[in-house]
PDB file of C-alpha atoms in Angstrom:
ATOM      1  CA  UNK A   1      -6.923 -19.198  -3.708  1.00 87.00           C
ATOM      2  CA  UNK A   2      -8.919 -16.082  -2.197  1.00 92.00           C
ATOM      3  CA  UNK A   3      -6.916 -14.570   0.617  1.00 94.00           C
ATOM      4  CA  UNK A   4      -9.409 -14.460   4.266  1.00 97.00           C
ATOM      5  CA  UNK A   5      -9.951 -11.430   6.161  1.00 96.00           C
ATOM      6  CA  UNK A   6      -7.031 -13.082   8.654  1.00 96.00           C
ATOM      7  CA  UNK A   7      -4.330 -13.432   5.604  1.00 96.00           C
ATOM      8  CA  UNK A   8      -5.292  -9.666   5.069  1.00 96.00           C
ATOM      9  CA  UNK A   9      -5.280  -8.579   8.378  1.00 96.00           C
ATOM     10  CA  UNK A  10      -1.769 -10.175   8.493  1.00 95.00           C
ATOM     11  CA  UNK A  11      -0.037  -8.458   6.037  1.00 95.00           C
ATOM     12  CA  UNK A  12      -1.030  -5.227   7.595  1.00 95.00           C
ATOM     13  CA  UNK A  13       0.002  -6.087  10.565  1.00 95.00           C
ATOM     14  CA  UNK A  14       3.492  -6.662   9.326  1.00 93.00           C
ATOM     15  CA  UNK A  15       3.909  -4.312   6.724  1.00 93.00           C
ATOM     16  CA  UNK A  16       2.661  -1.775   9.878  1.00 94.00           C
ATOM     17  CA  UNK A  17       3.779  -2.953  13.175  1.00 89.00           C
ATOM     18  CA  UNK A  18       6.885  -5.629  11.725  1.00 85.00           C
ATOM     19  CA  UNK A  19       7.610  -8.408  14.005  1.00 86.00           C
ATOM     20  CA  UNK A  20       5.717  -5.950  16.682  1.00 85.00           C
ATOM     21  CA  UNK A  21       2.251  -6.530  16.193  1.00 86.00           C
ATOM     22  CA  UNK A  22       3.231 -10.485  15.548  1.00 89.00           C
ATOM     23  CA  UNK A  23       4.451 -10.516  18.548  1.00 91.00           C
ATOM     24  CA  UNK A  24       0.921  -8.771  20.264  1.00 90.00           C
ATOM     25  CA  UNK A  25      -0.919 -11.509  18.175  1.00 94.00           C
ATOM     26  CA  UNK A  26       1.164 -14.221  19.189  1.00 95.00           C
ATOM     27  CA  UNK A  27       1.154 -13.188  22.776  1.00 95.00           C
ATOM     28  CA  UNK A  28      -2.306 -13.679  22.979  1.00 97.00           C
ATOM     29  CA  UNK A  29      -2.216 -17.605  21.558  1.00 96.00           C
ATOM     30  CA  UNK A  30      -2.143 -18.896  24.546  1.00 97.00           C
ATOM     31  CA  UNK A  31      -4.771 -16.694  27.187  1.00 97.00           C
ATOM     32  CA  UNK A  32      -7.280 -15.435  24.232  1.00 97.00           C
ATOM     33  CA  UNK A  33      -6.352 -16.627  21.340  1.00 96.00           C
ATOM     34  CA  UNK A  34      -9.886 -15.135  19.296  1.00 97.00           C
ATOM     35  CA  UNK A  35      -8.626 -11.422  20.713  1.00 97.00           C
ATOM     36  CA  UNK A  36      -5.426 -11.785  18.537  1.00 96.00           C
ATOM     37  CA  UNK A  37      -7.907 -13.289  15.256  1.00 97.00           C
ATOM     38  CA  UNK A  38     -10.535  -9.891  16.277  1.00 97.00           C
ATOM     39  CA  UNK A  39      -7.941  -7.558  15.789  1.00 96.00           C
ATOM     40  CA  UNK A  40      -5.968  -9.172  13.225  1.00 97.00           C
ATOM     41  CA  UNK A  41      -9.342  -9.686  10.906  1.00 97.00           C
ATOM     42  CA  UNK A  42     -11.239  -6.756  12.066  1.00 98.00           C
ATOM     43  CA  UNK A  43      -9.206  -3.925  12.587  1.00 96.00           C
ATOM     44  CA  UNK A  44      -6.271  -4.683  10.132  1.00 96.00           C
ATOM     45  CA  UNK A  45      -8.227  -6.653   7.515  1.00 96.00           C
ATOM     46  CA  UNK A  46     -11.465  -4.772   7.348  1.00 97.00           C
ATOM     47  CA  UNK A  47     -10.931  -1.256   8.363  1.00 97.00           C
ATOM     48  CA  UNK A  48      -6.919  -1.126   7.611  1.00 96.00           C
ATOM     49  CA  UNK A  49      -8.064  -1.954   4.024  1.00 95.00           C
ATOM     50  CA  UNK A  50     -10.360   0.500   3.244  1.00 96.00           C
ATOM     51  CA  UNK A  51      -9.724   2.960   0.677  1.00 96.00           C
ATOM     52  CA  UNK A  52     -10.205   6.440   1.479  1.00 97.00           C
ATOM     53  CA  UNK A  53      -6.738   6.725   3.995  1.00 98.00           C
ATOM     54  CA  UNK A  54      -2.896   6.281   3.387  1.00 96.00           C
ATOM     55  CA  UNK A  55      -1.472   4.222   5.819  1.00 94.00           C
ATOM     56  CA  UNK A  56       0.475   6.941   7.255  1.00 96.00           C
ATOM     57  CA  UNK A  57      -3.052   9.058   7.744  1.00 98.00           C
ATOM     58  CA  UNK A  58      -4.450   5.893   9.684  1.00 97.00           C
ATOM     59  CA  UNK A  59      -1.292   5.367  11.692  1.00 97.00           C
ATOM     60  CA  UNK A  60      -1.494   9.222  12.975  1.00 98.00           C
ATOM     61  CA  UNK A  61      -5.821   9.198  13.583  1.00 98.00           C
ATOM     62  CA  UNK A  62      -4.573   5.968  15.750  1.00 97.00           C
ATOM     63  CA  UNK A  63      -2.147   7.864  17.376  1.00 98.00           C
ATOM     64  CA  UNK A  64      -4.183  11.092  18.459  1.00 98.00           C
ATOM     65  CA  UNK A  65      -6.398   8.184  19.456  1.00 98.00           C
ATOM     66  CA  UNK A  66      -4.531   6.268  21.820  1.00 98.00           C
ATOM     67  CA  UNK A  67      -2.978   9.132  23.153  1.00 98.00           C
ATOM     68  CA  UNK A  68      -6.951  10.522  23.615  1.00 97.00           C
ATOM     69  CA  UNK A  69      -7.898   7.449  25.265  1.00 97.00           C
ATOM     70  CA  UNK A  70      -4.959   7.273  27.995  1.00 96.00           C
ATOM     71  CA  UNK A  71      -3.686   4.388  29.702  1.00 96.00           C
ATOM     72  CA  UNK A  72      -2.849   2.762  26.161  1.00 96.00           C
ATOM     73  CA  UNK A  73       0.400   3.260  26.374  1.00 97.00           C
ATOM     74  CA  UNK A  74       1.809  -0.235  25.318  1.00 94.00           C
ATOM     75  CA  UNK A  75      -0.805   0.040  22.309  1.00 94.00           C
ATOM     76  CA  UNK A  76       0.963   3.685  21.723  1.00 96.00           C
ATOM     77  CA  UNK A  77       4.716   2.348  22.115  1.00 95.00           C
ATOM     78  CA  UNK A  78       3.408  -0.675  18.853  1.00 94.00           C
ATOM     79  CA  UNK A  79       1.613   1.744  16.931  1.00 95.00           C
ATOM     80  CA  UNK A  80       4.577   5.281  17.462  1.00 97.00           C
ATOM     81  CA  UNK A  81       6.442   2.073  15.771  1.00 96.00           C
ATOM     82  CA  UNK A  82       4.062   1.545  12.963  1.00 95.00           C
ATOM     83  CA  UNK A  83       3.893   5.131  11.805  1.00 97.00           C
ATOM     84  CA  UNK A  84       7.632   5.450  12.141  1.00 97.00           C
ATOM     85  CA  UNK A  85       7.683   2.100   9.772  1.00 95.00           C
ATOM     86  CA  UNK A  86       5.508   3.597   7.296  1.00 96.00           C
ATOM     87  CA  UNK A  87       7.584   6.996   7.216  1.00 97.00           C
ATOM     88  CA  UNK A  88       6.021   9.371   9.855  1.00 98.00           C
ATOM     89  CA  UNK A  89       8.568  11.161  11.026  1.00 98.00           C
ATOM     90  CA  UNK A  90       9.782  11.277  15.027  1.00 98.00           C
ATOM     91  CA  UNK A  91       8.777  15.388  14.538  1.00 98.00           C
ATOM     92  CA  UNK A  92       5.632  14.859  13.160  1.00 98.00           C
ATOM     93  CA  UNK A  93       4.638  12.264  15.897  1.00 98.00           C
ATOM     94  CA  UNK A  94       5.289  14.888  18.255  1.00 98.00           C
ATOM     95  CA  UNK A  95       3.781  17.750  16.825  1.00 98.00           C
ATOM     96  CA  UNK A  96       0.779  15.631  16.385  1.00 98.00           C
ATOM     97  CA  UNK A  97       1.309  14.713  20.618  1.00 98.00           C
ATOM     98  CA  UNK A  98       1.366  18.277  20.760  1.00 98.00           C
ATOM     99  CA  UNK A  99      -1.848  19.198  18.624  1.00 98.00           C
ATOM    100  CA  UNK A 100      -3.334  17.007  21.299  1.00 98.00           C
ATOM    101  CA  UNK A 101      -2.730  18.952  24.595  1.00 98.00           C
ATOM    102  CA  UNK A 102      -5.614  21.805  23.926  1.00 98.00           C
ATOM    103  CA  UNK A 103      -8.228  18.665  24.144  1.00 97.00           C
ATOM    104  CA  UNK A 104      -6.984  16.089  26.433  1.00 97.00           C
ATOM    105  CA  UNK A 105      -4.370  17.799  28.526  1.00 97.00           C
ATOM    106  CA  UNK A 106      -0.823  18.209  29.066  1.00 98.00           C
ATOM    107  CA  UNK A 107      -0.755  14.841  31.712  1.00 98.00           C
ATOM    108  CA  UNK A 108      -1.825  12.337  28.534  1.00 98.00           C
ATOM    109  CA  UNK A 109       0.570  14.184  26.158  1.00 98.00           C
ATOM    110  CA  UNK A 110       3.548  14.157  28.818  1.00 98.00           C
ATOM    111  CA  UNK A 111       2.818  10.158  28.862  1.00 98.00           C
ATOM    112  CA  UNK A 112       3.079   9.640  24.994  1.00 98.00           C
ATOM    113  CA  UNK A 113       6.357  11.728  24.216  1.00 98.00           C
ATOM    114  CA  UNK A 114       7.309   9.965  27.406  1.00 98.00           C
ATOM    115  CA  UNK A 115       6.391   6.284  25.389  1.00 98.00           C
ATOM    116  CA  UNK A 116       7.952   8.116  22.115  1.00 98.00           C
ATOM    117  CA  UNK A 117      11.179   8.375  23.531  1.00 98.00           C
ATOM    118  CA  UNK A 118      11.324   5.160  24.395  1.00 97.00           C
ATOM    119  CA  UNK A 119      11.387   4.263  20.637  1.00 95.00           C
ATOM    120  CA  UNK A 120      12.833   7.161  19.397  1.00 96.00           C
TER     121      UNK A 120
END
């Protein structure tokens, strides 16, 4: 049997975020339950699947990313998990925090070692 966009998604997620992202997905079951399937099918079983990136490489763009964006932070605190569970290191995570603080300032930054320490 052909696996769906969601059984793809899925296996991202956990091989990623562990029983973190799960959790995100299954905390949206009962409020907006097609949220969870968007992400799940979209994000981690379309675009997480490309070729072209290592999973480490994606889990770092989405880092600089959320930290970019601001006010993300639970998003931040999953995916500072995810990198860290496919072996980016807790000094690389900063360094990249750090790379970020010429282009969206030292406030955003201070947040996300702030969320990094957290899981650190």
């Amino acid at each position: 049997m052909k696996k769906t966009r969601f059984d793809i998604g899925m296996e991202n997620l956990r091989r990623i975020d562990g029983a973190g992202g799960a959790a995100v997905i299954q905390s949206l079951e009962d409020i907006a339950p097609d949220l969870g399937k968007y992400i799940v099918e979209f994000a981690f079983g379309d675009v997480y699947e490309r070729d072209g990136l290592t999973l480490q490489e994606r889990e770092i763009i989405t880092l600089a990313s959320l930290l970019t964006a601001g006010g993300c932070e639970p998003q931040l605190e999953i995916h500072i998990a995810g990198a860290r569970n496919v072996d980016v290191s807790p000094a690389k995570i900063i360094e990249i925090f750090l790379q970020c603080i010429p282009y969206t300032g030292f406030p955003k930054v201070l947040n996300a070692v702030s969320v990094a320490k957290k899981i650190f």
